[in-house]
Tab-separated table of C-alpha atoms in Angstrom:
chain	number	residue	atom	x	y	z
A	1	MET	CA	0.000	0.000	0.000
A	2	ILE	CA	1.493	3.307	-1.091
A	3	ILE	CA	0.643	6.501	0.850
A	4	ASP	CA	1.072	9.783	-0.938
A	5	THR	CA	3.370	12.308	0.778
A	6	THR	CA	0.892	15.153	0.283
A	7	GLU	CA	-1.816	13.164	2.096
A	8	VAL	CA	0.492	12.676	5.099
A	9	GLN	CA	1.245	16.405	5.119
A	10	ASP	CA	-2.479	17.224	4.995
A	11	ILE	CA	-3.181	14.862	7.896
A	12	ASN	CA	-0.383	16.418	9.948
A	13	TYR	CA	-1.653	19.884	9.073
A	14	PHE	CA	-5.217	19.166	10.211
A	15	SER	CA	-4.070	17.424	13.411
A	16	GLY	CA	-1.905	20.447	14.184
A	17	LEU	CA	-4.877	22.715	13.501
A	18	GLU	CA	-7.050	20.731	15.913
A	19	SER	CA	-4.351	20.984	18.587
A	20	PHE	CA	-4.137	24.742	18.006
A	21	LYS	CA	-7.930	25.024	18.409
A	22	GLU	CA	-7.769	23.131	21.715
A	23	VAL	CA	-5.002	25.372	23.026
A	24	TYR	CA	-6.914	28.450	21.844
A	25	GLY	CA	-10.059	27.213	23.605
A	26	ILE	CA	-8.162	26.716	26.876
A	27	LEU	CA	-6.593	30.168	26.618
A	28	TRP	CA	-9.983	31.719	25.868
A	29	ILE	CA	-11.338	30.148	29.068
A	30	LEU	CA	-8.422	31.520	31.098
A	31	VAL	CA	-8.651	35.088	29.738
A	32	PRO	CA	-11.787	36.132	31.742
A	33	ILE	CA	-10.288	34.617	34.893
A	34	LEU	CA	-7.028	36.514	34.419
A	35	ILE	CA	-8.916	39.765	33.738
A	36	LEU	CA	-10.956	39.267	36.924
A	37	VAL	CA	-7.827	38.552	39.000
A	38	LEU	CA	-6.117	41.649	37.551
A	39	GLY	CA	-9.132	43.814	38.344
A	40	ILE	CA	-9.309	42.424	41.891
A	41	THR	CA	-5.596	43.111	42.420
A	42	ILE	CA	-5.941	46.730	41.272
A	43	SER	CA	-9.017	47.148	43.490
A	44	VAL	CA	-7.158	45.844	46.556
A	45	LEU	CA	-4.286	48.280	45.932
A	46	ALA	CA	-6.815	51.104	45.594
A	47	ILE	CA	-8.559	50.093	48.847
A	48	VAL	CA	-5.267	50.062	50.773
A	49	TRP	CA	-4.414	53.517	49.461
A	50	LEU	CA	-7.916	54.837	50.275
A	51	GLU	CA	-7.794	53.479	53.802
A	52	ARG	CA	-4.445	55.136	54.449
A	53	GLU	CA	-5.619	58.459	53.057
A	54	ILE	CA	-8.966	58.406	54.881
A	55	SER	CA	-7.391	57.368	58.196
A	56	ALA	CA	-4.800	60.122	57.786
A	57	GLY	CA	-7.582	62.654	57.220
A	58	ILE	CA	-9.509	61.466	60.282
A	59	GLN	CA	-6.403	61.637	62.480
A	60	GLN	CA	-5.271	64.969	60.972
A	61	ARG	CA	-1.918	63.718	59.741
A	62	ILE	CA	-0.147	63.311	56.406
A	63	GLY	CA	-0.807	60.020	54.642
A	64	PRO	CA	1.333	58.323	51.964
A	65	GLU	CA	2.712	60.936	49.584
A	66	TYR	CA	6.164	59.896	48.309
A	67	ALA	CA	5.614	56.624	46.403
A	68	GLY	CA	4.080	57.810	43.144
A	69	PRO	CA	1.618	60.688	42.672
A	70	PHE	CA	-0.342	61.227	45.898
A	71	GLY	CA	1.347	58.102	47.303
A	72	ILE	CA	-0.798	55.823	45.156
A	73	LEU	CA	2.056	53.324	44.659
A	74	GLN	CA	2.720	52.885	48.380
A	75	ALA	CA	0.732	49.641	48.614
A	76	LEU	CA	2.594	48.241	45.594
A	77	ALA	CA	5.916	49.178	47.219
A	78	ASP	CA	4.899	47.444	50.471
A	79	GLY	CA	3.854	44.308	48.566
A	80	THR	CA	7.181	44.231	46.711
A	81	LYS	CA	9.047	44.594	50.009
A	82	LEU	CA	7.118	41.683	51.572
A	83	LEU	CA	7.787	39.571	48.480
A	84	PHE	CA	11.567	39.782	48.997
A	85	LYS	CA	11.612	39.470	52.795
A	86	GLU	CA	12.693	36.237	54.446
A	87	ASN	CA	9.988	33.683	55.271
A	88	LEU	CA	10.541	32.562	58.863
A	89	ILE	CA	9.129	29.202	59.996
A	90	PRO	CA	8.749	28.221	63.684
A	91	SER	CA	11.217	25.447	64.510
A	92	ARG	CA	8.694	23.435	66.560
A	93	GLY	CA	5.591	24.292	64.580
A	94	ASP	CA	3.698	22.173	62.079
A	95	ILE	CA	5.319	23.289	58.815
A	96	ARG	CA	2.581	21.933	56.541
A	97	LEU	CA	-0.280	23.622	58.394
A	98	PHE	CA	1.784	26.788	58.804
A	99	SER	CA	2.444	26.974	55.037
A	100	ILE	CA	-1.018	25.966	53.766
A	101	GLY	CA	-3.091	28.232	56.055
A	102	PRO	CA	-2.565	31.588	54.242
A	103	SER	CA	-3.162	30.015	50.814
A	104	ILE	CA	-6.493	28.500	51.919
A	105	SER	CA	-7.668	31.871	53.219
A	106	VAL	CA	-6.851	33.686	49.949
A	107	ILE	CA	-8.053	31.021	47.484
A	108	SER	CA	-11.399	30.484	49.232
A	109	ILE	CA	-12.146	34.211	48.999
A	110	LEU	CA	-10.971	34.539	45.381
A	111	ILE	CA	-13.369	31.804	44.216
A	112	SER	CA	-16.297	33.815	45.600
A	113	TYR	CA	-15.727	36.557	43.010
A	114	SER	CA	-16.844	34.189	40.226
A	115	VAL	CA	-20.554	34.650	41.079
A	116	ILE	CA	-20.560	38.479	41.251
A	117	PRO	CA	-22.534	40.111	38.382
A	118	PHE	CA	-20.630	43.299	37.608
A	119	GLY	CA	-23.108	44.209	34.855
A	120	TYR	CA	-25.744	42.888	32.487
A	121	ASN	CA	-24.451	39.475	31.260
A	122	PHE	CA	-21.111	40.392	32.817
A	123	VAL	CA	-20.498	37.566	35.302
A	124	LEU	CA	-17.895	34.820	35.279
A	125	SER	CA	-20.298	31.996	36.234
A	126	ASP	CA	-24.032	32.264	36.875
A	127	PHE	CA	-24.796	29.413	39.273
A	128	ASN	CA	-28.320	28.666	40.462
A	129	ILE	CA	-27.005	28.646	44.036
A	130	GLY	CA	-24.662	31.625	43.659
A	131	VAL	CA	-25.224	33.289	47.054
A	132	PHE	CA	-25.021	30.031	48.999
A	133	LEU	CA	-21.880	29.111	47.076
A	134	TRP	CA	-20.299	32.316	48.417
A	135	ILE	CA	-21.365	31.476	51.980
A	136	ALA	CA	-20.116	27.896	51.688
A	137	ILE	CA	-16.736	28.831	50.217
A	138	SER	CA	-16.162	31.784	52.560
A	139	SER	CA	-16.698	29.399	55.495
A	140	ILE	CA	-13.458	27.661	54.513
A	141	ALA	CA	-11.335	30.766	55.227
A	142	PRO	CA	-11.535	30.461	59.077
A	143	ILE	CA	-10.238	26.891	58.737
A	144	GLY	CA	-7.082	28.340	57.177
A	145	LEU	CA	-6.777	30.796	60.075
A	146	LEU	CA	-7.220	27.988	62.603
A	147	MET	CA	-4.587	25.895	60.801
A	148	SER	CA	-2.217	28.862	60.851
A	149	GLY	CA	-2.718	29.451	64.569
A	150	TYR	CA	-2.271	25.782	65.445
A	151	GLY	CA	0.717	25.298	63.143
A	152	SER	CA	2.560	28.275	64.669
A	153	ASN	CA	3.107	26.502	68.031
A	154	ASN	CA	2.325	29.784	69.774
A	155	LYS	CA	-0.402	30.274	72.379
A	156	TYR	CA	-1.235	33.768	71.123
A	157	SER	CA	-1.528	32.508	67.542
A	158	PHE	CA	-3.666	29.558	68.609
A	159	LEU	CA	-5.990	31.810	70.629
A	160	GLY	CA	-6.298	34.088	67.591
A	161	GLY	CA	-7.233	31.120	65.393
A	162	LEU	CA	-9.843	29.941	67.907
A	163	ARG	CA	-11.292	33.441	68.100
A	164	ALA	CA	-11.477	33.606	64.294
A	165	ALA	CA	-13.394	30.302	64.152
A	166	ALA	CA	-15.781	31.311	66.960
A	167	GLN	CA	-16.419	34.726	65.408
A	168	SER	CA	-17.028	33.272	61.955
A	169	ILE	CA	-19.556	30.713	63.253
A	170	SER	CA	-21.343	33.335	65.376
A	171	TYR	CA	-21.911	35.782	62.527
A	172	GLU	CA	-22.204	33.343	59.625
A	173	ILE	CA	-25.672	32.225	60.795
A	174	PRO	CA	-27.355	35.691	60.887
A	175	LEU	CA	-25.698	36.544	57.570
A	176	THR	CA	-27.045	33.337	55.985
A	177	LEU	CA	-30.552	34.006	57.303
A	178	CYS	CA	-30.480	37.494	55.768
A	179	VAL	CA	-29.377	36.027	52.429
A	180	LEU	CA	-32.195	33.464	52.661
A	181	SER	CA	-34.725	36.293	53.138
A	182	ILE	CA	-33.436	37.994	49.973
A	183	SER	CA	-33.675	34.688	48.097
A	184	LEU	CA	-37.319	34.319	49.154
A	185	LEU	CA	-38.130	37.807	47.866
A	186	SER	CA	-36.374	37.136	44.552
A	187	ASN	CA	-37.529	33.483	44.214
A	188	SER	CA	-33.958	32.549	43.295
A	189	LEU	CA	-30.512	31.873	44.737
A	190	SER	CA	-28.756	33.190	41.631
A	191	THR	CA	-27.030	36.550	42.029
A	192	VAL	CA	-28.033	37.502	38.472
A	193	ASP	CA	-31.719	36.781	39.180
A	194	ILE	CA	-31.562	38.750	42.440
A	195	VAL	CA	-30.218	41.799	40.579
A	196	ASP	CA	-32.856	41.413	37.831
A	197	ALA	CA	-35.645	41.193	40.423
A	198	GLN	CA	-34.627	44.603	41.789
A	199	SER	CA	-34.594	46.275	38.364
A	200	LYS	CA	-38.374	46.346	37.841
A	201	TYR	CA	-39.098	49.515	39.826
A	202	GLY	CA	-35.788	51.329	39.584
A	203	PHE	CA	-34.567	52.976	42.771
A	204	TRP	CA	-37.628	51.918	44.783
A	205	GLY	CA	-37.242	48.301	43.744
A	206	TRP	CA	-34.032	47.817	45.721
A	207	ASN	CA	-34.174	45.243	48.513
A	208	LEU	CA	-32.865	47.934	50.864
A	209	TRP	CA	-36.418	49.306	51.205
A	210	ARG	CA	-38.073	45.895	51.528
A	211	GLN	CA	-35.472	44.482	53.938
A	212	PRO	CA	-34.159	47.373	56.077
A	213	ILE	CA	-33.669	45.179	59.165
A	214	GLY	CA	-31.942	42.496	57.123
A	215	PHE	CA	-29.718	45.131	55.567
A	216	ILE	CA	-28.475	46.364	58.962
A	217	VAL	CA	-27.916	42.806	60.241
A	218	PHE	CA	-26.128	41.836	57.016
A	219	LEU	CA	-23.877	44.904	57.204
A	220	ILE	CA	-22.871	44.234	60.822
A	221	SER	CA	-22.357	40.513	60.161
A	222	SER	CA	-20.243	41.167	57.072
A	223	LEU	CA	-18.003	43.546	59.067
A	224	ALA	CA	-17.582	40.828	61.694
A	225	GLU	CA	-16.825	38.238	59.001
A	226	CYS	CA	-14.121	40.537	57.616
A	227	GLU	CA	-12.666	40.919	61.137
A	228	ARG	CA	-12.722	44.678	60.877
A	229	LEU	CA	-12.882	47.046	63.819
A	230	PRO	CA	-14.809	46.957	66.086
A	231	PHE	CA	-14.752	43.175	65.459
A	232	ASP	CA	-11.014	42.515	64.965
A	233	LEU	CA	-10.706	40.268	68.024
A	234	PRO	CA	-8.718	37.459	66.282
A	235	GLU	CA	-5.715	39.760	65.710
A	236	ALA	CA	-6.184	42.186	68.601
A	237	GLU	CA	-2.725	43.749	68.885
A	238	GLU	CA	-3.035	44.813	72.518
A	239	GLU	CA	-4.093	41.328	73.664
A	240	LEU	CA	-2.632	38.697	71.311
A	241	VAL	CA	0.439	40.453	69.812
A	242	ALA	CA	-0.958	39.921	66.287
A	243	GLY	CA	-3.178	36.856	66.738
A	244	TYR	CA	-2.754	34.093	64.190
A	245	GLN	CA	-0.347	36.333	62.209
A	246	THR	CA	2.224	36.571	65.022
A	247	GLU	CA	4.758	34.073	63.630
A	248	TYR	CA	4.345	35.041	59.975
A	249	SER	CA	6.652	37.160	57.846
A	250	GLY	CA	7.366	37.873	54.209
A	251	ILE	CA	4.906	36.846	51.523
A	252	ARG	CA	2.895	34.626	53.884
A	253	PHE	CA	2.099	37.622	56.064
A	254	GLY	CA	1.285	39.524	52.875
A	255	LEU	CA	-1.256	36.835	51.920
A	256	PHE	CA	-3.119	37.389	55.202
A	257	TYR	CA	-3.029	41.128	54.573
A	258	VAL	CA	-4.405	40.670	51.052
A	259	ALA	CA	-7.053	38.192	52.271
A	260	SER	CA	-8.513	40.735	54.699
A	261	TYR	CA	-8.986	43.308	51.939
A	262	LEU	CA	-10.275	40.705	49.477
A	263	ASN	CA	-12.879	39.711	52.048
A	264	LEU	CA	-13.826	43.346	52.624
A	265	LEU	CA	-14.242	43.924	48.886
A	266	ILE	CA	-16.359	40.795	48.306
A	267	SER	CA	-18.589	41.697	51.269
A	268	SER	CA	-19.173	45.207	49.875
A	269	LEU	CA	-19.921	43.738	46.450
A	270	PHE	CA	-22.532	41.404	47.946
A	271	VAL	CA	-24.126	44.293	49.850
A	272	THR	CA	-24.419	46.053	46.477
A	273	VAL	CA	-25.811	42.997	44.680
A	274	LEU	CA	-28.270	41.881	47.368
A	275	TYR	CA	-29.601	45.223	48.616
A	276	LEU	CA	-28.703	48.034	46.194
A	277	GLY	CA	-29.743	46.563	42.862
A	278	GLY	CA	-26.246	45.762	41.599
A	279	SER	CA	-25.652	47.647	38.348
A	280	ASN	CA	-29.175	49.155	38.312
A	281	ILE	CA	-29.616	52.861	38.965
A	282	SER	CA	-32.625	55.141	39.286
A	283	ILE	CA	-31.616	57.744	36.668
A	284	PRO	CA	-33.150	57.344	33.157
A	285	TYR	CA	-30.411	55.087	31.804
A	286	ILE	CA	-32.269	54.410	28.531
A	287	PHE	CA	-31.917	58.051	27.502
A	288	VAL	CA	-28.156	57.815	27.956
A	289	SER	CA	-27.976	54.731	25.759
A	290	GLU	CA	-30.160	56.263	23.052
A	291	PHE	CA	-28.089	59.421	23.097
A	292	PHE	CA	-24.968	57.470	22.209
A	293	GLU	CA	-26.968	55.096	19.958
A	294	ILE	CA	-25.469	52.094	21.692
A	295	ASN	CA	-27.472	49.041	22.693
A	296	LYS	CA	-27.386	48.423	26.425
A	297	THR	CA	-27.474	44.659	26.067
A	298	TYR	CA	-24.470	44.183	23.816
A	299	GLY	CA	-22.661	47.507	23.784
A	300	VAL	CA	-19.283	48.096	25.364
A	301	PHE	CA	-20.475	51.449	26.661
A	302	GLY	CA	-23.424	49.835	28.463
A	303	THR	CA	-21.172	47.273	30.144
A	304	THR	CA	-18.758	50.016	31.196
A	305	ILE	CA	-21.590	52.045	32.737
A	306	ASP	CA	-22.863	48.960	34.592
A	307	LEU	CA	-19.384	48.257	35.922
A	308	PHE	CA	-18.939	51.868	37.022
A	309	ILE	CA	-22.295	51.883	38.858
A	310	THR	CA	-21.520	48.605	40.650
A	311	LEU	CA	-18.079	49.791	41.743
A	312	ALA	CA	-19.405	53.194	42.835
A	313	LYS	CA	-21.911	51.556	45.206
A	314	THR	CA	-19.254	49.090	46.381
A	315	TYR	CA	-16.699	51.777	47.169
A	316	PHE	CA	-19.332	53.721	49.090
A	317	PHE	CA	-19.666	50.799	51.507
A	318	LEU	CA	-15.908	50.429	51.599
A	319	PHE	CA	-15.787	54.066	52.696
A	320	VAL	CA	-18.352	53.300	55.434
A	321	SER	CA	-16.266	50.326	56.620
A	322	ILE	CA	-13.091	52.409	56.734
A	323	ILE	CA	-14.816	55.222	58.653
A	324	THR	CA	-16.210	52.629	61.093
A	325	ARG	CA	-12.754	51.178	61.685
A	326	TRP	CA	-11.246	54.497	62.671
A	327	SER	CA	-14.249	55.716	64.681
A	328	LEU	CA	-15.381	52.900	67.008
A	329	PRO	CA	-13.458	51.120	69.803
A	330	ARG	CA	-12.918	47.369	69.847
A	331	LEU	CA	-15.497	45.147	71.567
A	332	ARG	CA	-14.621	42.575	74.193
A	333	MET	CA	-14.895	38.929	73.202
A	334	ASP	CA	-17.976	38.334	75.374
A	335	GLN	CA	-19.654	41.433	73.915
A	336	LEU	CA	-18.914	40.237	70.390
A	337	LEU	CA	-20.448	36.790	71.003
A	338	ASN	CA	-23.441	38.252	72.853
A	339	LEU	CA	-24.131	40.595	69.937
A	340	GLY	CA	-24.061	37.704	67.487
A	341	TRP	CA	-26.019	35.061	69.412
A	342	LYS	CA	-28.384	37.124	71.606
A	343	PHE	CA	-29.256	39.998	69.262
A	344	LEU	CA	-28.452	39.456	65.589
A	345	LEU	CA	-29.531	35.808	65.453
A	346	PRO	CA	-33.065	36.377	66.918
A	347	ILE	CA	-33.506	39.524	64.790
A	348	SER	CA	-32.487	37.725	61.585
A	349	LEU	CA	-34.788	34.795	62.452
A	350	GLY	CA	-37.691	37.192	63.011
A	351	ASN	CA	-36.909	38.958	59.750
A	352	LEU	CA	-36.932	35.611	57.924
A	353	LEU	CA	-40.263	34.710	59.525
A	354	LEU	CA	-41.823	38.031	58.477
A	355	THR	CA	-40.485	37.661	54.934
A	356	THR	CA	-41.836	34.112	54.661
A	357	SER	CA	-45.244	35.185	55.987
A	358	SER	CA	-45.488	38.101	53.558
A	359	GLN	CA	-44.551	35.848	50.635
A	360	LEU	CA	-47.181	33.273	51.637
A	361	PHE	CA	-49.918	35.908	51.974
A	362	SER	CA	-49.021	37.410	48.600
A	363	LEU	CA	-49.618	34.094	46.782
């Protein structure tokens, strides 16, 4: 049997083309993920700079001003410094737990960004259980903190890890009940459907007006989940040196630092999505689109406007969180647990009961 040389070349050409298509398909899947990670990184740097500037203004002092214009590159300079610092490991600690803990905290929070709708049809993955996926994945982060505290072989670190686990459990339940109330109002657990349900009546269709109690409970619980003042008991400097971060240095300490701001950003994004209509706004948006003769559904301009609106609402709550940190004193541990179990939990249960009753009577 004689095989023509041109036929062999054609076969090799088509097999190479199929391989190129597979590689192209894989790269095309990775591009949105890389864009999202890049956007998150820039947002975290912006949040760090904003917090330093706002805290400097509150305390009437000069904030960062030398690294770049207005000190905007200070966070990048700090991250670069941590990247090249030596990573110290406790000699008698559990090296595996000590090394894995920071990575678990960061990765579990990063995955949560995949269900955030930044605009119309502008979401990485629209799951039917989007909000509960965020709650389930964010519950893994305290495990990383507990592993870090235990692996450090330090009583202050271990106490900080235990406090982080206790605080997360205490405030995860009211937060979940508030999310369940929103899901009942929207008849869906998808973040995209929740945003669409609030777009029917514009500004007055936001869940903020239908769930004011749930909004307050969700805001307090999200601050506690982020371990922000007045709820930063796990790393209380005056009591536990630095909590579960005591033995960490270099890039591992930087991962904990990044994780706290990632958690703050995702919490503010979920406040925007669940209670403030996401990318919806009360101004006559249609007139803006018609003026530029660009379709809202498929146009780049429409997506950019949606993204801007979402980030504007998000950064407003970031501003509130930063002001809260530099205005209120830290609670005691017993006060923190009493607030979660004796006040927020009964209030969120009552809010869920009222929401369920109203939905049943409206059928």
